[in-house]
Each structure stands twice: as C-alpha cells, then as structure tokens.
Coordinates of C-alpha atoms in Angstrom, one line a residue:
M2 CA -0.2 0.0 -0.1
F3 CA 1.2 3.5 -0.7
Y4 CA 0.2 6.7 1.4
L5 CA 0.8 10.3 1.1
T6 CA 0.7 11.6 4.7
S7 CA 0.8 15.4 5.7
V8 CA 3.9 16.4 7.7
Y9 CA 1.6 16.9 10.7
G10 CA 0.1 13.6 10.6
K11 CA -3.2 14.5 10.7
S12 CA -4.5 12.9 7.5
Q13 CA -3.2 10.5 4.6
L14 CA -4.5 9.3 1.1
D15 CA -4.4 5.9 -0.3
C16 CA -3.3 6.1 -3.9
S17 CA -3.1 2.5 -4.1
H18 CA -6.7 2.1 -5.5
A19 CA -7.8 2.8 -9.0
H20 CA -10.8 4.5 -7.7
N21 CA -8.8 7.3 -6.3
S22 CA -8.1 9.5 -9.5
V23 CA -5.1 11.3 -10.5
F24 CA -7.3 14.3 -9.8
Q25 CA -8.0 13.1 -6.2
C26 CA -4.2 12.7 -5.8
Y27 CA -3.5 16.0 -7.3
A28 CA -6.2 17.8 -4.8
Y29 CA -4.7 16.3 -2.0
L30 CA -1.3 17.3 -2.9
A31 CA -2.3 20.9 -3.3
N32 CA -3.2 21.1 0.4
L33 CA 0.0 19.8 1.3
S34 CA 1.7 22.3 -1.0
R35 CA 2.2 25.1 1.9
N36 CA 4.3 22.6 3.8
L37 CA 6.4 21.1 0.9
K38 CA 8.9 22.5 -1.1
L39 CA 8.0 22.6 -4.8
K40 CA 10.9 20.3 -5.9
T41 CA 9.2 17.7 -3.2
M42 CA 5.8 18.3 -4.8
K43 CA 6.5 17.4 -8.4
K44 CA 8.1 14.4 -7.2
L45 CA 5.0 13.3 -5.2
L46 CA 2.7 14.2 -7.8
L47 CA 4.7 12.1 -10.2
V48 CA 4.7 9.3 -8.1
C49 CA 0.8 9.3 -7.3
I50 CA 0.3 9.5 -11.4
G51 CA 2.2 6.3 -11.9
I52 CA 0.7 4.6 -9.2
C53 CA -2.8 5.3 -10.1
S54 CA -2.2 4.6 -14.0
F55 CA -0.7 1.7 -13.1
K56 CA -3.5 0.4 -11.0
S57 CA -5.8 1.3 -13.7
I58 CA -4.2 -0.6 -16.4
A59 CA -3.7 -3.8 -14.2
Q60 CA -7.5 -3.8 -13.5
V61 CA -8.4 -3.5 -17.3
S62 CA -5.7 -6.1 -18.1
Q63 CA -7.5 -8.6 -15.6
L64 CA -10.7 -8.6 -17.6
P65 CA -11.6 -11.7 -19.9
S66 CA -11.6 -10.8 -23.6
M67 CA -14.5 -11.5 -25.7
M68 CA -15.0 -11.7 -29.5
I69 CA -18.2 -11.2 -31.4
A70 CA -18.8 -14.0 -33.8
G71 CA -21.9 -14.6 -36.0
I72 CA -24.9 -12.5 -36.0
E73 CA -28.3 -14.1 -37.7
V74 CA -31.0 -11.7 -38.6
R75 CA -34.3 -12.8 -40.2
N76 CA -37.8 -11.3 -40.9
I77 CA -37.2 -7.9 -38.7
P78 CA -36.2 -4.3 -40.4
S79 CA -32.7 -4.6 -39.3
N80 CA -29.3 -5.9 -40.4
E81 CA -26.3 -7.8 -38.8
D82 CA -23.8 -4.6 -38.9
I83 CA -26.4 -2.6 -36.8
L84 CA -27.1 -5.5 -34.0
R85 CA -23.4 -6.3 -33.9
S86 CA -22.8 -2.7 -33.0
V87 CA -25.4 -2.6 -30.4
I88 CA -24.1 -6.0 -29.0
Y89 CA -20.7 -4.6 -28.7
K90 CA -22.3 -1.4 -26.9
S91 CA -23.9 -3.2 -24.5
L92 CA -21.0 -5.6 -23.8
V93 CA -18.6 -2.7 -23.1
N94 CA -21.0 -1.1 -21.0
S95 CA -21.3 -4.2 -18.8
K96 CA -17.6 -3.7 -17.8
K97 CA -17.3 -7.3 -17.5
Y98 CA -15.3 -7.9 -20.8
V99 CA -12.6 -6.3 -23.0
V100 CA -14.8 -6.6 -26.4
N101 CA -12.7 -7.1 -29.6
D102 CA -13.2 -4.5 -32.0
R103 CA -15.1 -5.9 -35.1
Y104 CA -12.7 -4.4 -37.8
D105 CA -9.8 -6.3 -35.9
V106 CA -11.9 -9.3 -36.2
A107 CA -12.9 -8.7 -39.6
E108 CA -9.3 -8.0 -40.8
K109 CA -7.9 -11.3 -39.3
L110 CA -10.9 -13.5 -40.4
G111 CA -13.0 -11.8 -43.2
D112 CA -16.5 -10.6 -43.3
T113 CA -18.0 -13.7 -44.6
K114 CA -16.6 -15.9 -42.2
M115 CA -17.3 -13.5 -39.1
K116 CA -20.9 -13.4 -39.9
E117 CA -21.4 -17.3 -40.8
C118 CA -19.8 -18.2 -37.5
L119 CA -22.8 -19.4 -35.4
G120 CA -22.0 -22.7 -34.0
K121 CA -19.9 -23.3 -30.7
D122 CA -17.2 -25.3 -32.7
C123 CA -16.7 -22.7 -35.1
M124 CA -16.5 -19.9 -32.5
G125 CA -14.0 -21.9 -30.3
K126 CA -11.8 -22.0 -33.2
V127 CA -12.1 -18.6 -34.3
G128 CA -11.8 -17.4 -30.7
K129 CA -8.2 -19.1 -30.4
Q130 CA -7.1 -17.5 -33.7
L131 CA -8.1 -14.1 -32.0
S132 CA -6.8 -15.3 -28.7
A133 CA -10.2 -14.5 -26.8
D134 CA -11.3 -15.9 -23.7
F135 CA -15.0 -16.3 -24.8
A136 CA -17.0 -15.6 -28.1
I137 CA -20.6 -14.4 -28.4
S138 CA -23.0 -15.2 -31.1
A139 CA -26.8 -14.0 -31.7
S140 CA -29.9 -14.9 -33.6
Y141 CA -32.8 -12.3 -34.3
E142 CA -35.9 -13.5 -35.7
G143 CA -39.2 -12.3 -36.4
L144 CA -42.1 -14.5 -35.9
G145 CA -45.4 -12.6 -36.8
D146 CA -46.5 -10.7 -33.5
R147 CA -43.2 -11.4 -31.8
I148 CA -39.3 -11.2 -32.0
L149 CA -37.4 -14.3 -31.0
I150 CA -33.9 -13.5 -29.6
S151 CA -31.4 -16.1 -28.6
M152 CA -27.8 -15.6 -27.5
K153 CA -24.8 -17.9 -26.3
I154 CA -21.4 -17.4 -25.1
V155 CA -18.8 -20.1 -25.6
N156 CA -15.8 -20.6 -23.4
V157 CA -13.0 -20.5 -26.0
Q158 CA -10.7 -22.9 -23.9
T159 CA -13.3 -25.5 -23.4
G160 CA -15.1 -25.2 -26.5
E161 CA -18.3 -25.7 -24.6
I162 CA -21.2 -23.3 -24.0
D163 CA -20.8 -21.2 -20.9
Q164 CA -24.1 -19.5 -21.2
N165 CA -27.1 -19.7 -23.3
E166 CA -30.4 -17.7 -23.3
I167 CA -33.8 -17.2 -25.6
Q168 CA -36.5 -14.8 -25.1
Q169 CA -39.6 -13.9 -26.8
F170 CA -40.4 -10.1 -27.1
E171 CA -43.2 -7.9 -28.5
N172 CA -42.7 -7.2 -32.3
Q173 CA -41.3 -3.7 -31.9
P174 CA -38.2 -3.4 -34.0
R175 CA -37.5 0.0 -32.8
E176 CA -37.1 -1.4 -29.3
L177 CA -34.1 -3.6 -30.4
N178 CA -31.6 -1.9 -28.8
R179 CA -33.1 -2.2 -25.2
M180 CA -33.9 -5.9 -26.1
T181 CA -30.4 -6.5 -26.6
D182 CA -29.5 -4.9 -23.4
I183 CA -32.0 -7.4 -21.5
M184 CA -30.5 -10.2 -23.2
I185 CA -26.8 -9.2 -22.1
Y186 CA -28.0 -8.5 -18.8
K187 CA -29.6 -12.1 -18.5
L188 CA -26.4 -13.8 -19.9
L189 CA -24.4 -11.9 -17.6
K190 CA -26.8 -12.6 -14.5
T191 CA -27.2 -8.6 -14.1
D192 CA -30.1 -7.0 -12.7
V193 CA -32.8 -6.2 -15.4
D194 CA -35.0 -3.1 -15.6
L195 CA -38.2 -4.9 -14.6
S196 CA -40.6 -2.0 -15.9
V197 CA -38.8 -2.3 -19.5
Y198 CA -38.7 -6.1 -19.5
K199 CA -42.4 -6.3 -18.9
A200 CA -43.2 -3.6 -21.6
L201 CA -41.0 -5.5 -24.2
F202 CA -41.6 -9.3 -23.1
F203 CA -44.0 -11.1 -25.3
K204 CA -47.5 -12.1 -23.7
D205 CA -48.6 -15.2 -24.9
G206 CA -52.4 -14.6 -23.9
P207 CA -55.2 -17.2 -24.9
T208 CA -55.9 -14.9 -27.8
A209 CA -52.9 -13.4 -28.3
S210 CA -52.3 -15.0 -31.8
S211 CA -55.5 -15.3 -34.5
G212 CA -55.7 -18.6 -35.8
L213 CA -54.4 -20.9 -33.4
G214 CA -56.0 -24.3 -33.3
K215 CA -59.2 -23.4 -35.1
M216 CA -62.4 -26.0 -35.1
N217 CA -64.6 -25.6 -38.2
N218 CA -67.9 -26.8 -38.1
S219 CA -68.6 -26.0 -41.8
G220 CA -71.0 -28.6 -43.1
P221 CA -74.7 -29.8 -43.7
R222 CA -77.4 -29.2 -41.2
I223 CA -80.7 -30.9 -40.8
G224 CA -83.5 -30.1 -38.2
F225 CA -87.2 -29.0 -37.4
A226 CA -88.8 -25.9 -36.1
V227 CA -91.8 -25.1 -34.3
P228 CA -93.5 -21.8 -35.1
T229 CA -96.0 -19.7 -32.7
G230 CA -98.2 -17.0 -33.0
E231 CA -99.7 -15.9 -36.3
N232 CA -97.0 -17.8 -38.0
A233 CA -98.5 -21.1 -36.2
E234 CA -102.1 -19.9 -37.2
F235 CA -100.9 -19.8 -40.8
F236 CA -100.3 -23.5 -40.6
T237 CA -103.4 -24.7 -39.1
R238 CA -105.6 -22.5 -40.9
N239 CA -107.8 -24.3 -43.5
E240 CA -106.3 -24.1 -47.0
R241 CA -109.7 -22.1 -48.4
E242 CA -108.7 -19.4 -45.8
G243 CA -105.3 -19.2 -47.0
G244 CA -103.6 -21.4 -44.7
L245 CA -101.9 -24.8 -45.1
G246 CA -104.3 -27.0 -43.0
T247 CA -101.7 -28.8 -41.3
L248 CA -99.5 -29.3 -38.2
P249 CA -97.2 -26.4 -37.2
V250 CA -94.0 -28.2 -37.5
L251 CA -91.3 -27.5 -40.2
F252 CA -88.4 -30.0 -41.2
N253 CA -85.1 -28.1 -42.4
I254 CA -82.2 -29.0 -44.6
G255 CA -79.4 -26.5 -45.3
Y256 CA -75.4 -26.0 -45.4
Q257 CA -73.5 -23.7 -42.8
L258 CA -70.1 -22.0 -43.6
E259 CA -68.0 -20.8 -40.6
V260 CA -65.3 -18.0 -41.2
Q261 CA -63.3 -17.6 -37.9
Y262 CA -61.2 -14.5 -37.5
A263 CA -59.7 -15.3 -34.2
G264 CA -59.4 -18.0 -31.6
S265 CA -57.3 -20.7 -29.6
E266 CA -58.1 -24.2 -28.4
K267 CA -60.6 -22.6 -25.8
F268 CA -61.8 -19.8 -27.8
S269 CA -62.9 -18.8 -31.1
G270 CA -64.7 -15.5 -33.0
L271 CA -66.7 -16.6 -36.2
F272 CA -69.2 -15.6 -38.6
E273 CA -71.7 -18.1 -39.7
F274 CA -73.8 -18.1 -43.1
L275 CA -76.4 -20.5 -43.1
G276 CA -78.5 -21.4 -46.0
N277 CA -81.7 -23.2 -45.5
V278 CA -84.8 -24.5 -47.1
A279 CA -87.9 -25.4 -45.0
G280 CA -91.5 -26.7 -45.3
M281 CA -90.9 -28.9 -48.0
E282 CA -92.9 -31.5 -46.6
H283 CA -96.2 -28.8 -47.1
G284 CA -95.5 -28.2 -50.4
S285 CA -94.5 -24.7 -49.5
P286 CA -90.8 -24.4 -49.4
I287 CA -89.2 -21.5 -47.8
P288 CA -85.6 -20.5 -48.5
S289 CA -83.8 -18.4 -46.2
L290 CA -80.1 -17.1 -45.4
A291 CA -78.8 -16.3 -42.1
I292 CA -75.9 -14.3 -41.3
M293 CA -74.5 -14.7 -37.4
H294 CA -72.0 -13.6 -35.4
G295 CA -70.7 -16.1 -32.6
V296 CA -68.1 -17.1 -30.2
R297 CA -67.2 -20.6 -29.4
F298 CA -65.6 -21.3 -26.1
G299 CA -64.7 -23.6 -23.3
K300 CA -63.3 -27.3 -23.6
G301 CA -66.8 -28.3 -23.9
A302 CA -67.0 -25.9 -27.1
W303 CA -70.3 -24.3 -26.1
E304 CA -71.5 -21.7 -28.8
I305 CA -73.6 -18.6 -28.8
A306 CA -74.5 -16.9 -32.1
M307 CA -77.0 -14.3 -33.3
G308 CA -77.9 -12.3 -36.2
P309 CA -80.3 -11.5 -39.1
S310 CA -81.8 -14.0 -41.6
F311 CA -83.5 -13.0 -44.7
S312 CA -86.5 -15.0 -46.7
M313 CA -89.7 -14.7 -48.7
K314 CA -92.9 -14.9 -47.1
R315 CA -96.4 -14.4 -48.9
L316 CA -98.9 -12.1 -47.1
A317 CA -102.3 -10.9 -47.8
S318 CA -104.1 -7.6 -46.9
G319 CA -107.3 -7.6 -45.2
T320 CA -109.6 -6.7 -42.2
T321 CA -111.9 -8.4 -39.7
D322 CA -114.1 -5.3 -39.3
Y323 CA -117.0 -6.6 -41.7
D324 CA -118.1 -9.7 -39.9
G325 CA -115.1 -10.7 -37.4
N326 CA -113.5 -13.0 -40.4
F327 CA -110.7 -12.1 -42.4
R328 CA -111.7 -10.6 -45.5
T329 CA -109.5 -8.8 -48.4
Y330 CA -110.7 -5.7 -50.0
Q331 CA -111.4 -7.7 -53.6
E332 CA -113.8 -9.9 -51.3
L333 CA -115.4 -7.0 -49.5
Y334 CA -116.1 -5.4 -53.1
A335 CA -117.6 -8.6 -54.3
L336 CA -119.9 -8.8 -51.3
N337 CA -121.0 -4.8 -51.9
A338 CA -119.8 -4.2 -48.3
V339 CA -120.5 -0.6 -47.4
N340 CA -117.6 1.9 -46.3
A341 CA -115.1 -1.2 -47.3
A342 CA -112.4 1.6 -48.3
Q343 CA -112.5 3.1 -44.7
M344 CA -112.1 -0.3 -42.8
S345 CA -108.6 -1.0 -41.0
Y346 CA -106.4 -3.4 -43.0
F347 CA -103.5 -5.2 -41.9
K348 CA -101.3 -8.0 -43.4
R349 CA -100.8 -11.7 -42.4
P350 CA -99.2 -14.9 -43.8
D351 CA -101.6 -16.0 -46.4
T352 CA -101.0 -18.1 -49.4
R353 CA -103.5 -16.1 -51.3
G354 CA -101.2 -13.1 -51.1
A355 CA -98.2 -11.7 -52.9
T356 CA -94.7 -12.6 -52.1
Y357 CA -92.7 -10.1 -50.0
F358 CA -89.2 -10.0 -48.8
S359 CA -88.8 -10.7 -44.8
T360 CA -86.5 -10.5 -42.2
N361 CA -85.7 -12.2 -38.9
F362 CA -83.6 -12.1 -36.1
I363 CA -81.7 -15.5 -34.9
F364 CA -80.4 -16.1 -31.4
A365 CA -78.8 -19.5 -31.2
V366 CA -77.0 -21.7 -28.5
G367 CA -75.5 -24.9 -28.8
K368 CA -72.6 -27.2 -28.2
T369 CA -70.2 -29.2 -30.6
F370 CA -69.8 -32.9 -29.7
R371 CA -66.6 -34.9 -30.9
P372 CA -66.8 -38.5 -30.9
G373 CA -63.8 -39.6 -32.7
A374 CA -62.7 -37.8 -35.8
L375 CA -66.2 -36.2 -36.0
N376 CA -67.5 -33.0 -35.2
V377 CA -71.5 -32.8 -34.3
P378 CA -72.9 -29.3 -33.6
L379 CA -76.1 -29.6 -31.7
N380 CA -77.7 -26.1 -31.5
F381 CA -81.0 -24.6 -30.2
Y382 CA -82.4 -21.5 -31.9
A383 CA -85.1 -18.8 -31.6
S384 CA -86.1 -16.9 -34.9
M385 CA -88.4 -13.9 -34.4
N386 CA -90.3 -11.7 -36.3
K387 CA -93.5 -9.5 -36.2
Y388 CA -95.6 -12.7 -36.9
G389 CA -94.5 -14.8 -33.8
T390 CA -91.2 -16.9 -32.7
T391 CA -90.6 -19.8 -34.5
Y392 CA -88.2 -22.2 -32.2
G393 CA -86.2 -24.9 -33.7
V394 CA -83.3 -27.8 -33.4
S395 CA -80.3 -28.1 -35.9
L396 CA -77.8 -30.9 -36.1
G397 CA -74.9 -30.9 -38.1
I398 CA -72.0 -33.2 -39.2
N399 CA -68.3 -33.2 -40.4
I400 CA -65.2 -34.7 -40.4
T401 CA -62.4 -33.0 -38.1
R402 CA -59.8 -31.8 -40.4
S403 CA -56.1 -31.0 -39.7
R404 CA -56.0 -28.1 -37.5
K405 CA -54.3 -24.7 -38.9
Y406 CA -51.9 -22.9 -36.9
T407 CA -51.0 -19.5 -38.3
Y408 CA -50.0 -16.1 -37.1
T409 CA -50.9 -12.6 -38.2
K410 CA -48.8 -9.6 -37.9

C-alpha cells in the first residue's frame, strides 16, 4: 500500500486504488503545498500519477476478452452490422469483458467467416485465432407478432457453451437496442429493469394470436322448427282461408359455412352463413339465408350466435271489421260491403297473398360433440319477427380436418 501523509500526521490518502483518480491525488497534494517545497511536490505528484495509472491498467488487463462471432437476422427490419454494434455497446457497458473491435476481427477472419460463425465449434476455433477467452453469437428472428432472440457465450478454452439465453419479445423493431441490453444482462446474470422487461416481453395470452388451433364446423345441417303466434295460426288455418291446414312443424335442410377470425383451443370468434330450405313437406318451400356472429368457448365447445336472416313470405292484406272474419278488399267488394275503403286493413301470412321480402332475428346456443374424428354441432335457436317466434333444433356433422396453426402481424 502506498500512502501520502501530511507532515503533521493528521490525514492520509491511499493512492493505491484505481478509484482514487489522479485528480483526487492532485487535489490532496495541493493542500500539502504550503508545507512542502516545490521540488518535493513535483516528485510526489509524479509518483501518484504513476501508481494510479498502473493500477487502472492492471485492472483492465485482468478482464477476460470477448469476441463477437456470427449475428443472424431474419424477418425483421434491421441488419447484422447494426445489431453487432448494439451488442458491442452492451458488452462494453457491462464492464465485464474487454471486447474485440469488429474491424480487428474482420481484418483477421474476413467479413464472410465472421458473419457465418454461429456454431460453438466455429466460435471456439475463431476465438483461439484471436486469443479471446470467450465468444458470443446471436440470432434475431421475427415470428409474426413477436421477435425471438437467442444468444450464447462459448468458452474458447473448453469449446463448451458457458451461457445460453432465449427470449420472446413483442414485435417492436425500434426497441431492439433495449431488447439486446436485456439479453446481455440476463446472460451475465445482471439485474434487469423490470419495467422495461415487462413492457417488451411477449405476453402469450389465450387470444394473442389469431388462428391458433381453430375448430371449423362448416357442413350440412338438418333439423326441425315449431312456429308460434300468427305463424302457427297460418299452418293450422284451412286452405280455403289461405292457410296450409297442417301441423305447425317445419323440417329444415341446409348448409352452414363458418369463417373464424380469431381463436385458440379454448376460444373462437366466428361468422356463420347458413343457407336453409324449410317446409318442403308442406308443398310450400321457404328459402332463407342467415348471417350470424358468434363465439365458441371452453373445452366443451359451447357456442352462442346471433344475427339476421332473410327469406320470402306470402302476405295478404285484409280486415276483420266486416264480420269478424278475415276478408280481403276484393272479397268485400264482391260482397258489396259499405264503407269497405274506410275499414282498417292489415297483413297476415296467407297463401293467397303476394310474395314479400321478410327479415328475422335469430338467437342460437349450442354445443359441439366430438366422437372420434367427427364434429357434431347441436344448436337450439329462436327466429323472431312481427308474426311470432319460431323455435328450432339444428344438427350438423362434419369430419375434423387438420387444424391450422397460423399467425397474423
């Protein structure tokens, strides 16, 4: 240990540690200048500078050396040269290695060999050529909504991997600098800024990626429905009065097409398009098209959907003001009814009427059963319009196809 002590023995300064800079030594010597001769002062100053400089150089020389080997970049808007500089900066700032300059490495190995050196064997050989203690390589890859970064440090003497780290980050290329800092900190077992890490780390939630493991229930549908209200009365009314004269039950056959826009194994958001023909057994087929938006959720594949449907309906305009029975204007005219034009008229389902465009609102709930390789969706629905509500059951069947695993940006 080397100390500078005042002539009065009241204080001393340890100049043997590098953290006591030359300026600290100089400031202390300035305080002694009143009691020392100028020649002695100069000698002490030179001794102090020499000791402090020697200690600083000795500490730097004790750090292990590090070379930056290959950097792989795929599917992100950056390049190997930029990320090599970022890694160089992060390693230098860690103050744990003497990092070889990229130009020195390229001068000895060439740019091509330096960039392609990613395996541990190559890193070990190249590291020995440069007399480095350690070598580091990195891979940056864009995977849709995330960036996958992997880094490894190889011990040049043993040829084995000394440290290895892999992390997924949000796809934010502008933050590659801070992502690299986080990776270096983790490799070197240094504390990481948790607020920055949480902001950049990829959150792999259940609906984070669109299109994961979708179930598709597109396929044929069969079922039956029971109308109520005026719709039921139309079925039971005799044919002479414009009805069907039959039971209020409809059999359906159709085809459903599903389009899923987001989902996972436990949740799917979807649009459903259902073309259907009902009532063929009554001799009056009713075509319809339903467009519904729904969700399928849970391990049991429960489903809720709703939306409009469009069909054609025969309606006749008439009144009950004349004798309590439904009479059309033409019938009243034939009966020479007085004030027929002033009576209150309304429309009802009637085979004698004209064909009109009709709309309904559908609400459906259901569950998909999965026996083996089959999907069997069973749904209960209610179709509502001003003439009543129709309740029905629909059953489908389709073969499970290979599930698609995709991602969106």
